[in-house]
Amino acid sequence: MSSQALMWCMPPANYRKKRYKVRDKGPSHLQRYGGRTAPIPDSFIQNATCRSGRPGYPAHMFEFFLQFPVFCGTDLCPFGKGLVQNGVFLRGLRNRVGGPSCFAQALCDKKKQLCEGSTRMEEGLDSDGNTFSTREVMWEIYTGDEKGRDEWYTKGVNYWSAVEASVDGVLGGYGKISGRDVLDSNKFLMDCFKTLIPDARDQQLTALDCGAGVGRVTKNLLVHHFYEVDLVEPVQQFLDVARQELHFDFVGTKLKNVNFYHNSLQDFVPPEGRYDVIWIQWCIGHLTDADVVEFFCRAKLGLKPGGFIVLKENIAKSGFVLDKEDASVTRSDEYFRDLFQQGGLHVYKHRTQTAFPRELFAVHMYCLTTEFKKKKKKTKKAGKKGNTPGVIKRKKRREEQQGPPDPLSRSLWGWGWGAAFSKENEGALRNGRQPVQATERPVTLSACSESAWGTGG
Ligand code: SAH
């Protein structure tokens, strides 16, 4: 804010408090609304201008001008009533009372409060660096009414329509990670099958590939496990390439039939009870929260009894990150879990993708079921001698032959090194890395190009 603007905020020389009796509304505004205000970017605070003495305005008021997106017409607007156009607060009127209640002071307080509150999990960013205090604020600004929602979806599809219809294109130039992605997906799917559909190999299963792009997931993963796959994709040229890619005689695969649906996920209604697995990868970020939850509800109906959903997505460290270019939102793990709950889905299994380049978001895989399923605990069967691992058996035999080993050598070569190794691996696993092998250090997933909004791993 310029010094001139600050001067305008100061009380007039002849100001007498008693006479005006104006209440200080600035700093208390946040309290009144329980801290739920639209965010104020630094740029706004620096650029805000104020003007007083406009004809027709009371002498103790000044007019202020700014360009600031707000969730207006509601209690989330931090500036009270004012002129709002297209979700942007342009002009307001404020008391010109000095001291702690002057406008500049109110802004400083608000800035401080925003900084203090910036660690809240709910807060998010957009690709321009604007912050949003809650996801509701973000959705209201970016989608708002029905027209805004349509524009949001059109933007997303237009973005992808301009992208090359290839694996490299759908992976944003990271075609090289497709192999690694499929490897971990395959392992995850097999793990899910093991307990949820144990006889999957002998069954003729059906899958749905959501936001299928050029059919990469179907071609490299689903063909090996499913008898029939349906692909749903809103971009026509992607679907055309998928048709070509999947038009082969399926030799060496399980796949016998593929169907293509030119549709968006927010409109697609899965046929009732058709699918054993619904695979959703790298496309749910295009859907608004409300549409995600509605799709989950429809997807549940589309599942066969015992079927499940796999969601594989980029994950923000906290809150969310909105990409204005392709109209998508990267959500945090916490955010997703909230949406699963709203959609009546339970997280049966959860894994992190390994060995992706450091600069990418963490990628998580969720296996979602319609019913809460208790995981079977691995129990040791007492008294079953034949089950003891060989390495322990050998060690026991040596102890019998040589007597107890030297305690020092035991701590070094027995559990000592083992503990150090497993501790490192435990940390690595917690951080979403691969366990460390003796000779090779794995590529980590833990860093992201943005400092605050990156990987969850
Ligand atoms: N799942 C594929 C493609 C990922 S790229 C893979 O992993 O290879 C993201 C895909 O989401 C694009 O094909 C894009 O067209 C699709 N998409 C964009 N908006 C969508 C929407 N509203 N519903 C369904 N898919 C959408």
Coordinates of C-alpha atoms and ligand atoms in Angstrom, one line a residue:
M1 CA 0.0 0.0 0.0
S2 CA 1.4 3.4 -0.9
S3 CA 2.2 6.0 1.8
Q4 CA -0.5 8.2 0.3
A5 CA -3.1 5.5 0.7
L6 CA -1.9 5.0 4.3
M7 CA -2.4 8.7 4.9
W8 CA -6.0 8.5 3.7
C9 CA -6.6 5.8 6.2
M10 CA -5.5 8.0 9.1
P11 CA -8.2 9.8 11.0
P12 CA -9.0 13.4 9.9
A13 CA -7.3 16.0 12.0
N14 CA -10.6 17.2 13.5
Y15 CA -11.8 13.6 14.2
R16 CA -13.4 13.2 17.6
K17 CA -14.3 9.7 18.6
K18 CA -17.4 10.6 20.6
R19 CA -19.0 12.3 17.8
Y20 CA -18.7 9.6 15.2
K21 CA -19.1 6.6 17.5
V22 CA -18.1 4.3 14.7
R23 CA -17.5 0.7 15.6
D24 CA -14.2 -1.0 14.6
K25 CA -15.2 -3.6 12.1
G26 CA -11.8 -4.4 10.5
P27 CA -9.9 -6.8 12.7
S28 CA -13.0 -8.3 14.2
H29 CA -14.3 -9.4 10.8
L30 CA -12.4 -12.6 10.9
Q31 CA -13.6 -13.4 14.3
R32 CA -17.2 -12.8 13.3
Y33 CA -16.9 -15.4 10.6
G34 CA -14.9 -17.8 12.6
G35 CA -11.8 -17.3 10.5
R36 CA -13.6 -18.4 7.3
T37 CA -12.6 -15.7 4.9
A38 CA -11.5 -15.7 1.3
P39 CA -7.7 -15.5 1.1
I40 CA -5.9 -12.2 0.5
P41 CA -2.8 -12.5 -1.7
D42 CA 0.2 -10.4 -0.8
S43 CA 0.0 -8.6 -4.1
F44 CA -3.4 -7.4 -3.2
I45 CA -2.2 -5.9 0.1
Q46 CA 0.5 -4.1 -1.7
N47 CA -1.7 -2.8 -4.5
A48 CA -4.8 -1.8 -2.6
T49 CA -5.7 1.8 -3.0
C50 CA -8.1 3.9 -1.0
R51 CA -9.9 7.2 -1.7
S52 CA -11.9 9.4 0.5
G53 CA -14.1 12.5 0.1
R54 CA -16.2 11.2 -2.8
P55 CA -19.3 13.3 -3.1
G56 CA -22.3 11.7 -1.5
Y57 CA -20.2 9.6 0.9
P58 CA -20.2 10.3 4.6
A59 CA -17.1 12.2 5.7
H60 CA -15.9 9.4 7.9
M61 CA -16.0 6.8 5.2
F62 CA -13.5 6.1 2.4
E63 CA -13.7 4.1 -0.7
F64 CA -11.2 1.4 -1.4
F65 CA -10.4 -0.3 -4.7
L66 CA -8.9 -3.7 -5.3
Q67 CA -9.0 -6.6 -7.6
F68 CA -9.5 -9.6 -5.5
P69 CA -11.3 -12.9 -6.1
V70 CA -13.9 -13.6 -3.4
F71 CA -16.6 -16.0 -2.5
C72 CA -18.9 -13.0 -2.5
G73 CA -22.5 -12.3 -1.5
T74 CA -21.9 -14.7 1.4
D75 CA -20.2 -14.6 4.8
L76 CA -16.9 -15.6 3.2
C77 CA -16.3 -12.1 1.7
P78 CA -13.6 -10.5 3.9
F79 CA -14.5 -7.0 3.0
G80 CA -18.2 -6.8 3.8
K81 CA -20.5 -5.5 1.1
G82 CA -19.0 -3.9 -2.0
L83 CA -19.0 -4.0 -5.7
V84 CA -18.4 -7.5 -7.0
Q85 CA -18.1 -8.4 -10.6
N86 CA -17.5 -12.0 -11.8
G87 CA -16.4 -13.2 -8.4
V88 CA -13.9 -10.3 -8.0
F89 CA -14.3 -7.7 -5.3
L90 CA -13.6 -4.3 -6.9
R91 CA -14.8 -1.5 -4.7
G92 CA -15.9 -1.1 -1.1
L93 CA -16.6 1.5 1.5
R94 CA -15.0 1.5 4.9
N95 CA -14.8 3.5 8.1
R96 CA -12.0 6.1 8.1
V97 CA -11.3 5.8 11.7
G98 CA -7.7 5.8 12.8
G99 CA -5.6 3.8 15.2
P100 CA -5.9 0.1 15.2
S101 CA -9.1 0.2 13.2
C102 CA -7.8 2.0 10.2
F103 CA -8.0 0.1 7.0
A104 CA -4.3 -0.5 6.6
Q105 CA -4.1 -1.9 10.1
A106 CA -7.0 -4.2 9.4
L107 CA -5.2 -5.5 6.3
C108 CA -2.0 -6.0 8.2
D109 CA -3.9 -8.0 10.9
K110 CA -5.6 -10.0 8.3
K111 CA -2.3 -10.7 6.5
K112 CA -0.8 -11.9 9.8
Q113 CA -3.7 -14.1 10.6
L114 CA -3.6 -15.6 7.1
C115 CA 0.1 -16.3 7.6
E116 CA -0.4 -17.9 10.9
G117 CA -3.3 -19.9 9.6
S118 CA -1.5 -21.0 6.5
T119 CA -0.6 -24.4 7.9
R120 CA -4.3 -25.4 8.0
M121 CA -4.8 -28.7 6.1
E122 CA -7.7 -27.4 4.2
E123 CA -6.0 -24.5 2.5
G124 CA -5.0 -24.7 -1.2
L125 CA -3.2 -23.0 -4.0
D126 CA -3.8 -22.4 -7.7
S127 CA -1.1 -22.4 -10.3
D128 CA -0.9 -18.6 -10.1
G129 CA 0.0 -18.8 -6.4
N130 CA -3.4 -17.6 -5.1
T131 CA -4.4 -19.3 -1.9
F132 CA -7.8 -20.5 -0.9
S133 CA -8.8 -20.8 2.7
T134 CA -11.1 -23.8 1.9
R135 CA -12.0 -26.0 -1.0
E136 CA -15.5 -24.6 -1.0
V137 CA -14.1 -21.2 -1.7
M138 CA -12.0 -22.5 -4.5
W139 CA -14.9 -24.4 -6.2
E140 CA -17.2 -21.4 -5.8
I141 CA -14.6 -19.2 -7.6
Y142 CA -13.8 -21.6 -10.3
T143 CA -17.1 -23.3 -11.0
G144 CA -19.8 -21.4 -9.2
D145 CA -23.1 -21.9 -10.9
E146 CA -24.1 -24.4 -13.6
K147 CA -22.5 -22.2 -16.3
G148 CA -19.2 -22.1 -14.4
R149 CA -19.2 -25.8 -14.1
D150 CA -19.7 -26.3 -17.8
E151 CA -16.9 -23.9 -18.5
W152 CA -14.7 -25.9 -16.1
Y153 CA -15.3 -29.2 -17.9
T154 CA -15.0 -27.6 -21.4
K155 CA -11.6 -26.2 -20.4
G156 CA -10.4 -29.6 -19.2
V157 CA -11.5 -31.4 -22.4
N158 CA -10.1 -28.6 -24.6
Y159 CA -6.8 -28.9 -22.9
W160 CA -6.5 -32.6 -23.7
S161 CA -7.9 -32.2 -27.2
A162 CA -4.8 -30.1 -28.0
V163 CA -2.4 -32.7 -26.6
E164 CA -0.7 -35.3 -28.9
A165 CA -2.7 -38.6 -28.8
S166 CA 0.2 -40.8 -27.6
V167 CA 1.4 -42.3 -24.3
D168 CA 3.9 -39.4 -24.0
G169 CA 1.0 -36.9 -24.5
V170 CA -1.3 -38.3 -21.9
L171 CA 1.5 -38.6 -19.4
G172 CA 2.5 -34.9 -19.9
G173 CA 5.8 -35.7 -21.6
Y174 CA 6.7 -38.4 -19.0
G175 CA 6.0 -41.4 -21.3
K176 CA 9.1 -43.1 -19.9
I177 CA 7.4 -43.7 -16.5
S178 CA 4.6 -45.8 -18.0
G179 CA 6.5 -49.1 -17.5
R180 CA 7.2 -48.3 -13.8
D181 CA 3.6 -47.2 -13.3
V182 CA 2.2 -50.4 -14.8
L183 CA 4.6 -52.6 -12.7
D184 CA 3.3 -51.2 -9.4
S185 CA -0.3 -51.1 -10.6
N186 CA 0.0 -54.8 -11.5
K187 CA 1.4 -55.7 -8.1
F188 CA -1.3 -53.7 -6.4
L189 CA -4.1 -55.3 -8.5
M190 CA -2.7 -58.8 -7.8
D191 CA -2.6 -58.0 -4.1
C192 CA -6.2 -56.9 -4.2
F193 CA -7.3 -59.9 -6.1
K194 CA -5.5 -62.2 -3.6
T195 CA -8.0 -61.4 -0.8
L196 CA -11.0 -59.9 -2.6
I197 CA -11.4 -62.1 -5.7
P198 CA -9.1 -65.1 -4.9
D199 CA -10.1 -67.1 -8.0
A200 CA -9.7 -64.1 -10.4
R201 CA -7.4 -66.1 -12.7
D202 CA -10.1 -68.6 -13.5
Q203 CA -12.9 -66.1 -13.9
Q204 CA -14.0 -64.0 -16.9
L205 CA -13.8 -60.6 -15.2
T206 CA -15.0 -57.3 -16.6
A207 CA -13.3 -53.9 -15.9
L208 CA -14.0 -50.3 -16.6
D209 CA -11.1 -48.0 -17.5
C210 CA -12.1 -44.4 -16.6
G211 CA -10.5 -41.4 -18.4
A212 CA -8.8 -44.1 -20.5
G213 CA -6.8 -41.7 -22.7
V214 CA -5.1 -43.7 -25.5
G215 CA -5.8 -47.0 -23.8
R216 CA -2.4 -47.2 -22.1
V217 CA -3.7 -48.8 -18.8
T218 CA -5.9 -51.3 -20.7
K219 CA -3.2 -52.2 -23.2
N220 CA -0.5 -52.8 -20.6
L221 CA -2.3 -53.9 -17.5
L222 CA -6.0 -54.8 -17.8
V223 CA -5.6 -57.1 -20.9
H224 CA -3.8 -59.5 -18.7
H225 CA -6.5 -59.8 -16.0
F226 CA -9.8 -59.2 -17.7
Y227 CA -12.0 -60.9 -20.2
E228 CA -13.8 -57.7 -21.2
V229 CA -12.8 -54.0 -20.7
D230 CA -14.9 -50.9 -21.3
L231 CA -13.1 -47.6 -21.9
V232 CA -14.7 -44.3 -21.1
E233 CA -12.9 -41.2 -22.5
P234 CA -14.2 -37.7 -23.5
V235 CA -11.5 -36.8 -26.1
Q236 CA -12.4 -38.3 -29.4
Q237 CA -8.9 -38.5 -30.9
F238 CA -7.6 -40.3 -27.8
L239 CA -10.4 -42.8 -28.2
D240 CA -9.6 -43.3 -31.9
V241 CA -6.0 -44.1 -31.0
A242 CA -7.2 -46.5 -28.2
R243 CA -9.3 -48.3 -30.8
Q244 CA -6.3 -48.8 -33.1
E245 CA -4.1 -49.8 -30.2
L246 CA -6.5 -52.4 -28.9
H247 CA -7.6 -53.7 -32.2
F248 CA -5.4 -56.8 -32.1
D249 CA -6.1 -60.5 -31.7
F250 CA -5.4 -60.5 -28.0
V251 CA -3.0 -63.4 -28.3
G252 CA -1.3 -64.1 -25.0
T253 CA -3.8 -62.0 -23.1
K254 CA -7.0 -62.7 -21.3
L255 CA -8.9 -60.0 -23.1
K256 CA -11.6 -61.1 -25.5
N257 CA -13.7 -57.9 -25.9
V258 CA -13.3 -54.2 -25.6
N259 CA -16.0 -51.5 -25.7
F260 CA -15.5 -47.7 -26.1
Y261 CA -17.6 -45.0 -24.6
H262 CA -17.1 -41.4 -25.8
N263 CA -18.1 -39.7 -22.6
S264 CA -17.0 -37.8 -19.5
L265 CA -16.9 -39.3 -16.1
Q266 CA -19.3 -36.7 -14.6
D267 CA -22.0 -37.9 -17.1
F268 CA -21.2 -41.6 -17.5
V269 CA -23.5 -44.0 -15.8
P270 CA -21.9 -47.4 -15.4
P271 CA -24.3 -50.3 -16.3
E272 CA -25.7 -51.8 -13.1
G273 CA -23.7 -54.7 -11.6
R274 CA -21.4 -55.1 -14.7
Y275 CA -17.9 -54.6 -13.3
D276 CA -15.5 -56.5 -11.1
V277 CA -13.0 -53.7 -11.1
I278 CA -13.4 -50.0 -11.9
W279 CA -10.0 -48.5 -12.6
I280 CA -9.7 -44.7 -12.3
Q281 CA -6.3 -43.3 -13.0
W282 CA -5.1 -39.7 -13.5
C283 CA -8.5 -38.3 -14.4
I284 CA -10.5 -37.8 -11.3
G285 CA -8.8 -34.4 -10.7
H286 CA -10.9 -33.0 -13.5
L287 CA -14.1 -33.6 -11.6
T288 CA -15.5 -31.3 -9.0
D289 CA -16.0 -32.6 -5.5
A290 CA -19.7 -33.0 -6.0
D291 CA -19.3 -34.9 -9.2
V292 CA -16.6 -37.1 -7.7
V293 CA -19.0 -38.2 -4.9
E294 CA -21.8 -38.7 -7.4
F295 CA -19.6 -40.8 -9.6
F296 CA -18.6 -42.9 -6.7
C297 CA -22.2 -43.5 -5.9
R298 CA -23.0 -44.6 -9.5
A299 CA -19.8 -46.6 -9.7
K300 CA -20.8 -48.5 -6.6
L301 CA -24.0 -49.6 -8.4
G302 CA -21.9 -50.6 -11.4
L303 CA -19.9 -53.0 -9.4
K304 CA -20.7 -56.7 -9.2
P305 CA -21.0 -58.0 -5.6
G306 CA -17.5 -58.3 -4.3
G307 CA -16.1 -56.0 -6.9
F308 CA -13.9 -53.0 -6.1
I309 CA -12.6 -49.7 -7.4
V310 CA -8.9 -48.8 -7.8
L311 CA -8.1 -45.1 -7.8
K312 CA -4.6 -44.1 -8.7
E313 CA -3.9 -40.4 -8.5
N314 CA -1.4 -37.6 -7.9
I315 CA -1.4 -36.5 -4.2
A316 CA -0.7 -33.1 -2.8
K317 CA 1.1 -32.9 0.5
S318 CA -1.8 -31.1 2.1
G319 CA -5.0 -29.3 1.0
F320 CA -5.1 -29.1 -2.8
V321 CA -3.3 -27.6 -5.8
L322 CA -5.5 -26.3 -8.7
D323 CA -4.0 -26.2 -12.2
K324 CA -5.7 -23.5 -14.1
E325 CA -4.3 -24.6 -17.4
D326 CA -6.0 -28.0 -17.6
A327 CA -8.8 -27.3 -15.1
S328 CA -7.8 -30.0 -12.6
V329 CA -7.3 -30.3 -8.9
T330 CA -4.6 -32.3 -7.2
R331 CA -6.0 -33.4 -3.8
S332 CA -4.3 -34.5 -0.6
D333 CA -4.7 -38.0 0.9
E334 CA -6.9 -36.5 3.6
Y335 CA -9.1 -34.7 1.0
F336 CA -9.5 -37.9 -1.0
R337 CA -10.4 -39.9 2.1
D338 CA -13.1 -37.4 2.9
L339 CA -14.6 -37.8 -0.6
F340 CA -14.4 -41.6 -0.3
Q341 CA -16.4 -41.3 2.9
Q342 CA -18.9 -39.1 1.3
G343 CA -19.3 -41.6 -1.5
G344 CA -19.7 -44.4 0.9
L345 CA -16.5 -46.2 0.0
H346 CA -14.0 -47.8 2.3
V347 CA -10.2 -47.9 1.8
Y348 CA -9.3 -51.6 1.8
K349 CA -5.7 -51.2 0.6
H350 CA -3.5 -48.2 0.1
R351 CA 0.0 -48.1 -1.5
T352 CA 2.4 -45.5 -2.8
Q353 CA 3.9 -45.7 -6.3
T354 CA 7.6 -46.2 -6.2
A355 CA 10.5 -44.9 -8.2
F356 CA 9.0 -42.1 -10.1
P357 CA 11.1 -39.0 -10.8
R358 CA 11.6 -36.7 -7.8
E359 CA 10.0 -33.7 -9.4
L360 CA 6.6 -35.4 -9.7
F361 CA 3.7 -35.4 -7.2
A362 CA 3.5 -38.5 -5.1
V363 CA 1.1 -41.1 -6.6
H364 CA -1.1 -43.2 -4.4
M365 CA -3.2 -46.3 -5.2
Y366 CA -6.4 -46.9 -3.3
C367 CA -8.4 -50.0 -3.4
L368 CA -12.0 -49.0 -2.5
T369 CA -14.8 -51.3 -1.5
T370 CA -18.5 -50.8 -0.9
E371 CA -18.5 -52.6 2.4
F372 CA -16.0 -52.3 5.2
K373 CA -13.8 -55.4 5.0
K374 CA -11.7 -56.5 7.9
K375 CA -8.2 -57.4 6.8
K376 CA -7.2 -60.9 7.8
K377 CA -4.4 -60.8 10.4
K378 CA -1.4 -63.0 9.7
T379 CA -1.3 -65.4 12.6
K380 CA 1.5 -67.7 13.4
K381 CA 0.4 -71.3 13.8
A382 CA 1.9 -72.5 17.0
G383 CA 3.6 -75.9 17.1
K384 CA 4.0 -76.2 13.3
K385 CA 7.7 -77.0 13.1
G386 CA 7.9 -77.4 9.4
N387 CA 7.0 -73.7 8.9
T388 CA 10.1 -72.2 10.5
P389 CA 12.3 -70.3 8.0
G390 CA 15.4 -72.1 6.9
V391 CA 17.8 -69.3 8.0
I392 CA 16.6 -69.6 11.6
K393 CA 16.8 -73.3 11.5
R394 CA 20.4 -73.1 10.4
K395 CA 21.3 -70.6 13.1
K396 CA 19.7 -72.8 15.8
R397 CA 21.7 -75.8 14.6
R398 CA 24.9 -73.8 14.7
E399 CA 24.1 -72.7 18.3
E400 CA 23.6 -76.3 19.3
Q401 CA 26.9 -77.2 17.8
Q402 CA 29.0 -74.2 18.9
G403 CA 27.3 -72.9 22.0
P404 CA 25.9 -69.4 22.3
P405 CA 27.7 -66.9 20.0
D406 CA 29.9 -64.1 21.2
P407 CA 27.6 -61.2 22.2
L408 CA 29.6 -58.6 20.3
S409 CA 29.6 -60.5 17.1
R410 CA 25.9 -61.3 17.6
S411 CA 25.1 -57.6 17.9
L412 CA 27.0 -56.8 14.7
W413 CA 26.1 -59.7 12.5
G414 CA 23.0 -61.0 14.2
W415 CA 20.3 -58.5 15.0
G416 CA 22.6 -55.5 15.0
W417 CA 23.0 -55.0 11.3
G418 CA 19.7 -56.4 10.7
A419 CA 18.1 -53.8 12.9
A420 CA 20.0 -51.0 11.2
F421 CA 19.0 -52.3 7.8
S422 CA 15.3 -52.7 8.6
K423 CA 15.2 -49.3 10.4
E424 CA 16.4 -47.7 7.2
N425 CA 14.0 -49.6 5.2
E426 CA 11.1 -48.8 7.5
G427 CA 11.9 -45.1 7.2
A428 CA 12.2 -45.5 3.4
L429 CA 8.8 -47.3 3.2
R430 CA 7.2 -44.6 5.4
N431 CA 8.6 -42.0 3.0
G432 CA 7.2 -43.8 0.0
R433 CA 10.6 -45.1 -1.1
Q434 CA 11.7 -48.5 -2.1
P435 CA 13.5 -50.5 0.5
V436 CA 17.2 -49.9 0.3
Q437 CA 19.2 -52.8 -1.3
A438 CA 22.8 -53.4 -0.3
T439 CA 24.3 -52.0 -3.4
E440 CA 21.7 -49.7 -4.9
R441 CA 20.1 -46.5 -3.7
P442 CA 16.6 -46.1 -5.1
V443 CA 15.1 -43.1 -6.7
T444 CA 12.9 -41.3 -4.2
L445 CA 9.4 -40.0 -4.7
S446 CA 9.6 -37.6 -1.8
A447 CA 10.4 -34.3 -3.5
C448 CA 8.3 -32.1 -5.7
S449 CA 9.0 -29.0 -7.6
E450 CA 7.0 -26.9 -5.2
S451 CA 8.2 -26.7 -1.7
A452 CA 4.9 -26.7 0.2
W453 CA 2.6 -28.5 -2.1
G454 CA 4.3 -31.6 -3.3
T455 CA 4.4 -35.2 -2.7
G456 CA 2.8 -36.9 0.1
G457 CA 5.6 -39.4 0.1
Ligands
SAH1 N1 -5.8 -42.8 -17.5 C1 -5.0 -42.6 -18.7 C2 -5.0 -41.2 -19.2 C3 -4.5 -40.1 -18.3 S1 -4.5 -38.5 -19.0 C4 -3.6 -43.1 -18.4 O1 -3.3 -43.3 -17.2 O2 -2.9 -43.3 -19.4 C5 -6.0 -37.8 -18.4 C6 -7.2 -38.3 -19.1 O3 -8.4 -37.8 -18.5 C7 -7.3 -37.7 -20.5 O4 -7.4 -38.8 -21.4 C8 -8.5 -36.8 -20.5 O5 -9.1 -36.7 -21.8 C9 -9.3 -37.5 -19.5 N2 -10.3 -36.6 -18.9 C10 -10.3 -35.2 -18.8 N3 -11.4 -34.8 -18.3 C11 -12.2 -35.9 -18.0 C12 -13.5 -36.0 -17.5 N4 -14.2 -35.0 -17.1 N5 -13.9 -37.3 -17.4 C13 -13.2 -38.4 -17.8 N6 -12.0 -38.2 -18.3 C14 -11.5 -37.0 -18.4

